[in-house]
Amino acid sequence: MTAKTGARIVPPADPCCFVVFGASGDLTHRLLVPALYNLAATGLLPEAFSIVGVARAEMSTEAFCAGLREALSKFATRKVEPDVVERLLACVTYVQGGPEDEASFDRLAEKLRAIEAARGTRGNRLYYLATPPTAFAPIARALGRTGLAAEQNGAWRRLIVEKPFGTDLASAQALNRELLAVFEEHQIFRIDHYLGKETVQNIMVMRFANGLFEPIWNRDHIDQVQITVAETLPVGRRGKFYDATGALRDMVPNHLFQLLSLVAMEPPSRFDARSVRSAKAAVLDEIQIDTPQEALRRSVRAQYLAGKAGRETVPDYRATADVAPDSTTETYVALGLMIDNWRWAGVPFFLRTGKALCARRSEIAIKFKQAPLSMFRHMPVEHLAENFLTIGIAPEEGISLQFNAKVPGPSVAIDGVDMTFRYKDHFEAEPSIGYETLIYDCMIGDAILFQRADGVEAGWRAVQPFLDAWKEAGRDGLATYTAGTDGPEEAHRLVGDHGRRWRPICG
């Protein structure tokens, strides 16, 4: 069976066993199972396929399947067809075990050999680490000890690692060393669900498949770039995790830097994993922050105070359960970065992300330089609208171009207008989780949308000066903002110092 995507016929993925560690957790039920269901519904899962759930909880395969069935009823993004559900759950097996239980990996090895013989999956195995980060290295070591990571007799073995990949540069480097001691780089897929979004993937197509854009994609024509990932949700019940992490670690080295690298990278020599990932890592290495003073000058960190975000009344961040009453963890961060290369010299890249803001909005906005007004100097034209090319990621996926046009009438009046393309208006596509493309790519061995070790480390290397400077500063410089607003006033001064202003989040 094959699936039709646009004008392409897409074949099913390779036969394999999909082994999920942490299979009883929220990630599996809320995201992975609905994504696998969508792949099954569109004919992209192979006939020779098996799901093996691994978790500490003691339960039967039947009980595990019942939980997955319930998860689909809650979290599916499309109509749930009973025959597809039954076909998917018929290939599920549960194995009890944890990273510290060495015997469980021997049981897993035995179970996999039996499943592979029965279902004809050819020995191909995809291991998904849907676990806390502390379990990543122990699981990898156990897979190596039992021979489960070794590729032999033409069978492939691949490892999907969720974020956060480290908490700073040193921990990311240490985790890379641990994983690469067991797996080869081509076997490791460091996943970022943002790259599963159609609009994010379309950045490369928009830039490099259109002669309209690439010739003007440089410092001669672009004035600034703004990347925004704003959330209305507060920290909520994630206080323990968030207070140890913060907005910078949680969002910047992965989500925001992935967007930045796609916008700013040099054209790859070809559209393959090696070329694309090399170009992305190279541009992250060109972000230069030389001193702690510069890091403080180019950044704003803040915590939200009580207010109303969306329909929710939000307490002070420090009043959240499991958050320290004297916490200095940031729930908002804004950065002003410069990329030290020929293409982008002098062009500021402004990044911001935060919790409990006034609207949910994820976008990349590229502002082109202003046209001179000299031609209209004898006419009543005081200013021109700003020329923004905006790539919308959430809540709507699409691309918008703002430009100037004459207002109808006998006199010359100019106003800004928008030309907008929305995915949902042009393409027929079922709602997705965002993980479908990423899981499918892992199954066929296409690593374009995944980070390589050097790319991960380049992202942390760019973030590390801010972590160090903020740790040294302590409470000094930590701003506040009211929940339900667009962030702290200090963030507006950050871009104002460059003679620019943020695009509005609210409204």
Short mmCIF file of C-alpha atoms in Angstrom, two decimals:
data_model
loop_
_atom_site.label_atom_id
_atom_site.label_comp_id
_atom_site.label_asym_id
_atom_site.label_seq_id
_atom_site.Cartn_x
_atom_site.Cartn_y
_atom_site.Cartn_z
CA MET A 1 0.00 0.00 0.00
CA THR A 2 1.24 3.50 -0.79
CA ALA A 3 0.10 6.95 0.27
CA LYS A 4 -0.49 9.87 -2.06
CA THR A 5 0.99 13.16 -0.85
CA GLY A 6 0.33 16.01 -3.27
CA ALA A 7 1.50 14.71 -6.63
CA ARG A 8 3.88 12.15 -5.11
CA ILE A 9 3.28 8.53 -4.34
CA VAL A 10 4.99 7.87 -1.02
CA PRO A 11 5.88 4.24 -0.25
CA PRO A 12 5.46 2.71 3.21
CA ALA A 13 8.43 2.86 5.58
CA ASP A 14 10.87 -0.01 5.99
CA PRO A 15 9.76 -3.06 7.99
CA CYS A 16 10.78 -2.57 11.62
CA CYS A 17 10.08 -2.90 15.32
CA PHE A 18 9.25 0.43 16.96
CA VAL A 19 10.51 0.13 20.55
CA VAL A 20 9.34 2.88 22.92
CA PHE A 21 11.10 3.31 26.26
CA GLY A 22 8.88 5.21 28.68
CA ALA A 23 5.84 3.77 26.92
CA SER A 24 3.48 4.44 29.83
CA GLY A 25 4.17 8.19 29.81
CA ASP A 26 2.38 11.25 28.48
CA LEU A 27 4.53 11.65 25.37
CA THR A 28 3.64 8.17 24.14
CA HIS A 29 -0.09 8.57 24.71
CA ARG A 30 -0.52 12.19 23.66
CA LEU A 31 1.80 12.34 20.65
CA LEU A 32 3.44 9.10 19.52
CA VAL A 33 0.38 6.84 19.36
CA PRO A 34 -1.78 9.40 17.48
CA ALA A 35 1.12 9.99 15.07
CA LEU A 36 1.53 6.25 14.47
CA TYR A 37 -2.22 5.99 13.94
CA ASN A 38 -2.07 8.75 11.31
CA LEU A 39 0.79 6.96 9.55
CA ALA A 40 -1.22 3.73 9.58
CA ALA A 41 -4.34 5.50 8.29
CA THR A 42 -2.41 6.96 5.34
CA GLY A 43 -0.68 3.69 4.44
CA LEU A 44 2.79 4.79 5.48
CA LEU A 45 3.40 2.10 8.09
CA PRO A 46 4.80 -1.15 6.69
CA GLU A 47 2.82 -4.38 6.86
CA ALA A 48 5.77 -5.96 8.68
CA PHE A 49 5.64 -3.73 11.73
CA SER A 50 5.56 -4.10 15.49
CA ILE A 51 5.29 -1.75 18.47
CA VAL A 52 7.07 -2.78 21.67
CA GLY A 53 6.34 -0.69 24.74
CA VAL A 54 8.88 -0.72 27.58
CA ALA A 55 8.16 0.84 30.99
CA ARG A 56 8.62 0.19 34.71
CA ALA A 57 4.93 -0.37 35.43
CA GLU A 58 3.79 -3.95 35.80
CA MET A 59 0.98 -4.60 33.32
CA SER A 60 -0.09 -7.01 30.62
CA THR A 61 0.02 -6.34 26.89
CA GLU A 62 -3.79 -6.24 26.96
CA ALA A 63 -3.81 -3.54 29.64
CA PHE A 64 -1.18 -1.55 27.75
CA CYS A 65 -3.27 -1.74 24.55
CA ALA A 66 -6.34 -0.56 26.46
CA GLY A 67 -4.41 2.54 27.51
CA LEU A 68 -3.34 3.21 23.94
CA ARG A 69 -6.92 2.83 22.71
CA GLU A 70 -8.10 5.35 25.30
CA ALA A 71 -5.30 7.75 24.29
CA LEU A 72 -6.46 7.65 20.67
CA SER A 73 -10.00 8.53 21.72
CA LYS A 74 -8.63 11.62 23.53
CA PHE A 75 -5.78 12.84 21.37
CA ALA A 76 -6.39 11.72 17.76
CA THR A 77 -6.32 14.57 15.25
CA ARG A 78 -8.62 12.86 12.74
CA LYS A 79 -11.57 10.49 12.77
CA VAL A 80 -10.63 7.22 14.45
CA GLU A 81 -11.45 4.26 12.22
CA PRO A 82 -11.95 1.05 14.24
CA ASP A 83 -10.31 -1.20 11.63
CA VAL A 84 -7.15 0.96 11.61
CA VAL A 85 -7.04 0.93 15.42
CA GLU A 86 -7.36 -2.85 15.54
CA ARG A 87 -4.68 -3.29 12.89
CA LEU A 88 -2.31 -1.04 14.84
CA LEU A 89 -2.95 -2.56 18.25
CA ALA A 90 -2.65 -6.10 16.89
CA CYS A 91 1.10 -5.56 16.54
CA VAL A 92 1.67 -4.22 20.08
CA THR A 93 3.67 -5.99 22.81
CA TYR A 94 4.55 -4.78 26.31
CA VAL A 95 7.77 -5.50 28.22
CA GLN A 96 8.28 -4.44 31.84
CA GLY A 97 11.67 -2.89 32.57
CA GLY A 98 13.72 0.20 33.31
CA PRO A 99 17.21 1.59 32.66
CA GLU A 100 18.54 0.25 35.95
CA ASP A 101 17.11 -3.26 35.41
CA GLU A 102 19.73 -5.07 33.32
CA ALA A 103 17.72 -8.29 33.17
CA SER A 104 14.86 -6.44 31.44
CA PHE A 105 17.10 -5.76 28.42
CA ASP A 106 17.84 -9.48 28.14
CA ARG A 107 14.08 -10.11 28.22
CA LEU A 108 13.62 -7.40 25.59
CA ALA A 109 16.24 -9.00 23.34
CA GLU A 110 14.51 -12.36 23.58
CA LYS A 111 11.10 -10.79 22.89
CA LEU A 112 12.42 -8.90 19.86
CA ARG A 113 13.88 -12.03 18.30
CA ALA A 114 10.51 -13.77 18.63
CA ILE A 115 8.57 -10.79 17.22
CA GLU A 116 10.96 -10.40 14.28
CA ALA A 117 10.59 -14.05 13.38
CA ALA A 118 6.79 -13.88 13.60
CA ARG A 119 6.23 -10.55 11.83
CA GLY A 120 9.10 -10.51 9.35
CA THR A 121 10.55 -7.13 10.36
CA ARG A 122 14.03 -8.15 9.07
CA GLY A 123 15.78 -7.23 12.32
CA ASN A 124 15.27 -3.48 11.80
CA ARG A 125 14.73 -1.69 15.11
CA LEU A 126 13.86 1.90 15.97
CA TYR A 127 14.41 2.73 19.66
CA TYR A 128 12.50 5.79 20.90
CA LEU A 129 13.63 7.34 24.20
CA ALA A 130 10.37 8.84 25.50
CA THR A 131 11.95 9.02 28.96
CA PRO A 132 13.41 11.67 31.27
CA PRO A 133 16.84 12.83 30.00
CA THR A 134 18.62 11.11 32.89
CA ALA A 135 17.68 7.77 31.32
CA PHE A 136 19.13 8.48 27.86
CA ALA A 137 22.71 7.36 28.53
CA PRO A 138 21.83 4.35 30.77
CA ILE A 139 19.44 2.98 28.13
CA ALA A 140 22.03 3.47 25.39
CA ARG A 141 24.66 1.64 27.46
CA ALA A 142 22.26 -1.23 28.13
CA LEU A 143 21.41 -1.50 24.42
CA GLY A 144 25.12 -1.68 23.68
CA ARG A 145 25.81 -4.27 26.39
CA THR A 146 23.14 -6.63 25.09
CA GLY A 147 24.07 -6.17 21.42
CA LEU A 148 20.72 -4.56 20.63
CA ALA A 149 22.40 -1.51 19.08
CA ALA A 150 24.65 -3.41 16.66
CA GLU A 151 23.80 -3.31 12.97
CA GLN A 152 24.42 -6.67 11.34
CA ASN A 153 23.25 -8.86 8.45
CA GLY A 154 21.84 -5.83 6.65
CA ALA A 155 19.51 -4.85 9.52
CA TRP A 156 19.51 -1.27 10.79
CA ARG A 157 19.26 -0.06 14.39
CA ARG A 158 18.33 3.57 15.09
CA LEU A 159 17.90 5.67 18.23
CA ILE A 160 15.51 8.63 18.60
CA VAL A 161 16.46 11.01 21.41
CA GLU A 162 13.96 13.60 22.66
CA LYS A 163 14.86 17.04 24.00
CA PRO A 164 16.27 18.41 26.20
CA PHE A 165 19.60 17.19 24.86
CA GLY A 166 21.76 18.38 27.74
CA THR A 167 21.34 21.38 30.01
CA ASP A 168 24.45 23.28 28.88
CA LEU A 169 27.40 22.84 26.54
CA ALA A 170 29.34 20.50 28.83
CA SER A 171 26.38 18.17 29.48
CA ALA A 172 25.46 18.08 25.78
CA GLN A 173 29.03 17.14 24.89
CA ALA A 174 29.03 14.46 27.60
CA LEU A 175 25.74 12.98 26.33
CA ASN A 176 27.05 12.95 22.77
CA ARG A 177 30.11 11.03 23.97
CA GLU A 178 27.92 8.50 25.81
CA LEU A 179 25.65 7.88 22.82
CA LEU A 180 28.48 7.79 20.27
CA ALA A 181 30.29 5.19 22.36
CA VAL A 182 27.43 2.80 21.51
CA PHE A 183 25.83 4.08 18.30
CA GLU A 184 27.33 5.56 15.14
CA GLU A 185 26.27 9.11 14.28
CA HIS A 186 24.13 7.88 11.36
CA GLN A 187 22.11 5.79 13.84
CA ILE A 188 21.20 8.70 16.15
CA PHE A 189 18.17 10.90 15.44
CA ARG A 190 17.93 13.89 17.82
CA ILE A 191 14.30 14.88 17.40
CA ASP A 192 12.72 18.36 17.55
CA HIS A 193 8.99 18.26 16.87
CA TYR A 194 9.10 21.84 15.51
CA LEU A 195 10.82 20.50 12.41
CA GLY A 196 7.82 18.28 11.73
CA LYS A 197 5.68 21.33 10.98
CA GLU A 198 5.01 21.86 7.29
CA THR A 199 5.78 25.58 7.36
CA VAL A 200 9.16 25.00 8.99
CA GLN A 201 10.09 22.43 6.35
CA ASN A 202 8.88 24.86 3.68
CA ILE A 203 11.52 27.45 4.64
CA MET A 204 14.17 25.65 2.60
CA VAL A 205 11.82 25.24 -0.37
CA MET A 206 10.79 28.89 -0.23
CA ARG A 207 14.39 30.09 -0.08
CA PHE A 208 16.13 27.76 -2.47
CA ALA A 209 13.44 26.77 -5.00
CA ASN A 210 12.39 30.34 -5.87
CA GLY A 211 14.59 32.73 -7.82
CA LEU A 212 12.54 35.53 -6.29
CA PHE A 213 13.99 35.18 -2.77
CA GLU A 214 17.57 33.92 -2.70
CA PRO A 215 19.12 36.89 -4.59
CA ILE A 216 17.78 39.31 -1.94
CA TRP A 217 18.37 37.06 1.10
CA ASN A 218 21.31 39.03 2.50
CA ARG A 219 22.48 42.17 4.34
CA ASP A 220 22.02 44.35 1.24
CA HIS A 221 18.25 43.92 1.31
CA ILE A 222 17.24 42.58 4.74
CA ASP A 223 17.09 44.97 7.68
CA GLN A 224 16.34 42.54 10.54
CA VAL A 225 14.88 39.13 11.39
CA GLN A 226 12.47 38.48 14.27
CA ILE A 227 11.69 34.97 15.54
CA THR A 228 8.85 34.68 18.04
CA VAL A 229 7.47 31.67 19.92
CA ALA A 230 4.84 33.02 22.32
CA GLU A 231 2.60 30.89 24.54
CA THR A 232 -0.47 31.81 26.57
CA LEU A 233 -0.07 28.77 28.81
CA PRO A 234 1.66 29.30 32.16
CA VAL A 235 4.01 26.76 33.71
CA GLY A 236 1.06 25.05 35.41
CA ARG A 237 1.89 21.62 36.85
CA ARG A 238 5.39 21.52 35.34
CA GLY A 239 6.92 23.65 38.09
CA LYS A 240 9.59 21.15 39.15
CA PHE A 241 10.86 20.65 35.61
CA TYR A 242 10.53 24.27 34.55
CA ASP A 243 12.20 25.81 37.57
CA ALA A 244 15.28 23.69 36.86
CA THR A 245 15.19 24.54 33.15
CA GLY A 246 13.80 27.97 32.25
CA ALA A 247 12.79 29.50 28.92
CA LEU A 248 16.32 29.77 27.53
CA ARG A 249 17.25 26.11 27.96
CA ASP A 250 13.75 24.88 27.12
CA MET A 251 13.29 26.70 23.82
CA VAL A 252 16.35 28.47 22.41
CA PRO A 253 19.03 25.82 21.67
CA ASN A 254 16.43 23.64 19.96
CA HIS A 255 13.25 25.26 18.62
CA LEU A 256 14.38 28.84 18.05
CA PHE A 257 17.86 27.99 16.83
CA GLN A 258 16.44 25.44 14.40
CA LEU A 259 14.29 28.20 12.91
CA LEU A 260 17.21 30.65 12.89
CA SER A 261 19.54 28.18 11.16
CA LEU A 262 17.02 27.43 8.39
CA VAL A 263 16.58 31.16 7.73
CA ALA A 264 20.26 32.11 7.97
CA MET A 265 22.25 29.12 6.65
CA GLU A 266 24.18 29.24 3.40
CA PRO A 267 22.70 27.27 0.47
CA PRO A 268 23.66 23.60 0.93
CA SER A 269 25.50 21.99 -1.96
CA ARG A 270 22.69 19.46 -2.26
CA PHE A 271 19.47 18.47 -0.51
CA ASP A 272 20.78 15.69 1.68
CA ALA A 273 21.35 15.19 5.40
CA ARG A 274 25.10 15.78 5.39
CA SER A 275 24.96 19.02 3.41
CA VAL A 276 21.93 20.54 5.15
CA ARG A 277 23.09 19.70 8.68
CA SER A 278 26.59 21.02 7.96
CA ALA A 279 25.15 24.33 6.74
CA LYS A 280 22.90 24.65 9.82
CA ALA A 281 25.72 23.89 12.27
CA ALA A 282 28.05 26.34 10.50
CA VAL A 283 25.71 29.32 10.87
CA LEU A 284 25.13 28.61 14.58
CA ASP A 285 28.90 28.59 15.06
CA GLU A 286 28.98 32.11 13.63
CA ILE A 287 26.91 33.60 16.48
CA GLN A 288 29.50 35.44 18.53
CA ILE A 289 29.12 36.61 22.15
CA ASP A 290 32.57 37.54 23.44
CA THR A 291 32.08 38.76 27.02
CA PRO A 292 29.59 38.41 29.92
CA GLN A 293 28.87 42.13 29.60
CA GLU A 294 27.91 41.64 25.96
CA ALA A 295 25.69 38.68 26.89
CA LEU A 296 23.83 40.83 29.43
CA ARG A 297 23.52 43.71 26.97
CA ARG A 298 22.09 41.46 24.25
CA SER A 299 19.54 39.65 26.41
CA VAL A 300 16.46 40.14 28.55
CA ARG A 301 15.14 37.58 31.05
CA ALA A 302 11.92 37.94 32.99
CA GLN A 303 9.32 36.17 35.13
CA TYR A 304 5.56 36.60 34.87
CA LEU A 305 3.47 38.11 37.64
CA ALA A 306 -0.18 37.38 38.36
CA GLY A 307 -2.60 38.26 35.59
CA LYS A 308 -4.96 36.74 33.04
CA ALA A 309 -3.56 34.91 30.01
CA GLY A 310 -6.23 33.85 27.57
CA ARG A 311 -9.15 32.69 29.70
CA GLU A 312 -6.98 31.57 32.57
CA THR A 313 -6.23 33.51 35.72
CA VAL A 314 -2.53 33.03 36.36
CA PRO A 315 -0.76 33.37 39.73
CA ASP A 316 2.78 34.71 40.10
CA TYR A 317 5.34 32.30 38.70
CA ARG A 318 6.94 32.02 42.14
CA ALA A 319 3.57 30.99 43.60
CA THR A 320 3.39 27.99 41.24
CA ALA A 321 3.60 24.55 42.84
CA ASP A 322 7.16 23.15 43.03
CA VAL A 323 8.73 26.54 42.18
CA ALA A 324 11.18 28.01 44.69
CA PRO A 325 9.80 31.17 46.35
CA ASP A 326 13.06 32.99 45.57
CA SER A 327 13.46 31.50 42.08
CA THR A 328 15.45 33.43 39.47
CA THR A 329 14.38 31.09 36.63
CA GLU A 330 13.17 33.01 33.60
CA THR A 331 9.79 32.38 31.97
CA TYR A 332 10.57 34.85 29.17
CA VAL A 333 13.73 35.48 27.21
CA ALA A 334 14.61 37.88 24.39
CA LEU A 335 17.96 37.88 22.58
CA GLY A 336 19.55 40.23 20.08
CA LEU A 337 22.08 38.22 18.09
CA MET A 338 24.51 39.02 15.28
CA ILE A 339 25.83 36.44 12.83
CA ASP A 340 29.47 37.03 12.04
CA ASN A 341 29.65 36.24 8.32
CA TRP A 342 29.54 38.01 4.98
CA ARG A 343 25.84 37.40 4.24
CA TRP A 344 24.49 38.74 7.54
CA ALA A 345 27.03 41.35 8.71
CA GLY A 346 25.14 44.14 10.49
CA VAL A 347 21.72 42.40 10.40
CA PRO A 348 20.27 41.83 13.91
CA PHE A 349 18.37 38.62 14.66
CA PHE A 350 15.87 39.14 17.48
CA LEU A 351 14.56 36.04 19.25
CA ARG A 352 11.87 35.93 21.95
CA THR A 353 9.87 33.27 23.70
CA GLY A 354 7.79 33.24 26.84
CA LYS A 355 5.02 31.73 28.94
CA ALA A 356 1.70 33.33 29.95
CA LEU A 357 1.74 35.93 27.18
CA CYS A 358 -1.26 37.62 25.58
CA ALA A 359 -1.49 35.38 22.51
CA ARG A 360 -0.18 32.13 21.09
CA ARG A 361 2.00 33.02 18.13
CA SER A 362 4.98 31.37 16.46
CA GLU A 363 6.44 33.15 13.45
CA ILE A 364 9.54 34.23 11.59
CA ALA A 365 9.38 37.80 10.31
CA ILE A 366 11.97 39.03 7.80
CA LYS A 367 11.93 42.81 7.39
CA PHE A 368 13.34 44.22 4.18
CA LYS A 369 15.06 47.58 4.03
CA GLN A 370 12.96 50.67 3.50
CA ALA A 371 12.65 52.12 0.02
CA PRO A 372 13.72 55.80 -0.25
CA LEU A 373 10.94 58.40 -0.24
CA SER A 374 12.71 60.79 -2.63
CA MET A 375 10.39 60.00 -5.55
CA PHE A 376 7.39 61.05 -3.45
CA ARG A 377 8.97 64.03 -1.65
CA HIS A 378 6.57 66.55 -3.23
CA MET A 379 3.50 64.45 -2.38
CA PRO A 380 1.70 64.04 0.97
CA VAL A 381 3.39 60.73 1.74
CA GLU A 382 4.88 60.75 5.22
CA HIS A 383 5.97 57.14 5.49
CA LEU A 384 5.77 53.76 3.83
CA ALA A 385 4.53 50.56 5.41
CA GLU A 386 7.24 48.16 6.49
CA ASN A 387 7.99 45.32 4.06
CA PHE A 388 7.73 42.12 6.10
CA LEU A 389 7.87 38.58 4.80
CA THR A 390 6.24 36.59 7.61
CA ILE A 391 6.35 32.81 7.93
CA GLY A 392 3.54 31.76 10.25
CA ILE A 393 4.03 28.51 12.18
CA ALA A 394 1.24 28.66 14.80
CA PRO A 395 -1.64 28.98 15.23
CA GLU A 396 -1.94 29.19 11.43
CA GLU A 397 0.63 27.89 8.98
CA GLY A 398 1.31 30.13 6.02
CA ILE A 399 3.37 32.90 4.44
CA SER A 400 2.44 36.57 4.22
CA LEU A 401 4.10 39.44 2.35
CA GLN A 402 3.40 43.05 3.34
CA PHE A 403 4.01 45.72 0.73
CA ASN A 404 2.84 49.19 -0.29
CA ALA A 405 0.07 49.99 -2.76
CA LYS A 406 -1.76 53.11 -3.95
CA VAL A 407 -5.11 53.73 -2.32
CA PRO A 408 -7.84 54.13 -5.00
CA GLY A 409 -8.74 57.76 -5.67
CA PRO A 410 -7.62 60.87 -7.53
CA SER A 411 -4.70 61.66 -5.20
CA VAL A 412 -1.62 59.58 -4.46
CA ALA A 413 -2.08 57.94 -1.10
CA ILE A 414 -0.09 54.88 -0.12
CA ASP A 415 -1.07 52.14 2.30
CA GLY A 416 0.35 48.79 3.34
CA VAL A 417 -1.41 45.64 2.10
CA ASP A 418 -0.90 41.91 2.73
CA MET A 419 -0.64 39.05 0.27
CA THR A 420 -1.19 35.84 2.22
CA PHE A 421 -0.86 32.13 1.50
CA ARG A 422 -2.33 29.65 4.00
CA TYR A 423 -1.63 25.95 3.83
CA LYS A 424 -5.16 24.98 4.75
CA ASP A 425 -6.60 27.08 1.90
CA HIS A 426 -4.39 25.62 -0.84
CA PHE A 427 -3.55 22.07 0.14
CA GLU A 428 -5.88 19.31 1.23
CA ALA A 429 -4.28 17.71 4.26
CA GLU A 430 -5.58 15.91 7.30
CA PRO A 431 -4.69 17.44 10.69
CA SER A 432 -1.45 16.00 12.04
CA ILE A 433 0.48 15.75 15.29
CA GLY A 434 3.75 16.99 13.74
CA TYR A 435 5.61 13.79 14.62
CA GLU A 436 4.39 11.81 11.58
CA THR A 437 7.02 13.13 9.17
CA LEU A 438 9.79 12.76 11.73
CA ILE A 439 8.93 9.16 12.64
CA TYR A 440 8.56 8.21 8.98
CA ASP A 441 11.92 9.82 8.14
CA CYS A 442 13.58 7.82 10.93
CA MET A 443 12.10 4.63 9.53
CA ILE A 444 13.51 5.32 6.06
CA GLY A 445 16.83 6.69 7.40
CA ASP A 446 16.46 10.29 6.20
CA ALA A 447 18.22 12.52 8.78
CA ILE A 448 17.72 15.94 7.13
CA LEU A 449 15.28 17.13 9.81
CA PHE A 450 17.42 15.95 12.74
CA GLN A 451 20.38 17.51 14.50
CA ARG A 452 23.87 16.11 14.27
CA ALA A 453 26.23 16.15 17.27
CA ASP A 454 28.09 19.23 16.02
CA GLY A 455 24.82 21.10 15.46
CA VAL A 456 23.63 20.40 19.00
CA GLU A 457 26.93 21.57 20.44
CA ALA A 458 26.98 24.68 18.25
CA GLY A 459 23.56 25.67 19.63
CA TRP A 460 24.67 25.21 23.23
CA ARG A 461 27.94 27.04 22.51
CA ALA A 462 25.91 30.08 21.42
CA VAL A 463 23.66 29.87 24.50
CA GLN A 464 26.39 29.21 27.08
CA PRO A 465 27.53 32.87 27.45
CA PHE A 466 23.99 33.85 28.49
CA LEU A 467 23.75 31.00 31.00
CA ASP A 468 27.10 31.98 32.52
CA ALA A 469 26.34 35.71 32.63
CA TRP A 470 22.90 35.20 34.20
CA LYS A 471 24.29 32.82 36.82
CA GLU A 472 26.89 35.39 37.77
CA ALA A 473 24.31 38.20 37.85
CA GLY A 474 21.86 36.23 40.04
CA ARG A 475 18.76 38.30 40.74
CA ASP A 476 20.24 41.45 39.18
CA GLY A 477 18.68 42.17 35.81
CA LEU A 478 15.74 39.76 36.20
CA ALA A 479 12.72 41.69 34.88
CA THR A 480 9.01 41.00 35.39
CA TYR A 481 5.88 41.21 33.24
CA THR A 482 2.20 40.80 33.93
CA ALA A 483 0.66 37.56 32.66
CA GLY A 484 -1.45 38.25 29.59
CA THR A 485 0.77 41.02 28.20
CA ASP A 486 3.39 40.88 25.43
CA GLY A 487 6.33 40.62 27.85
CA PRO A 488 8.59 42.98 29.80
CA GLU A 489 9.27 46.58 28.83
CA GLU A 490 13.00 45.76 28.83
CA ALA A 491 12.45 43.59 25.72
CA HIS A 492 11.15 46.62 23.83
CA ARG A 493 14.25 48.58 24.86
CA LEU A 494 16.43 45.71 23.59
CA VAL A 495 15.22 46.14 20.02
CA GLY A 496 14.78 49.89 20.44
CA ASP A 497 18.51 50.22 21.08
CA HIS A 498 18.96 48.92 17.52
CA GLY A 499 16.43 51.42 16.17
CA ARG A 500 13.78 48.73 15.64
CA ARG A 501 10.56 47.60 17.30
CA TRP A 502 8.93 44.24 17.88
CA ARG A 503 6.04 43.08 15.77
CA PRO A 504 2.92 42.92 17.97
CA ILE A 505 2.02 39.63 19.62
CA CYS A 506 -1.40 40.74 20.89
CA GLY A 507 -4.28 41.31 18.52
#
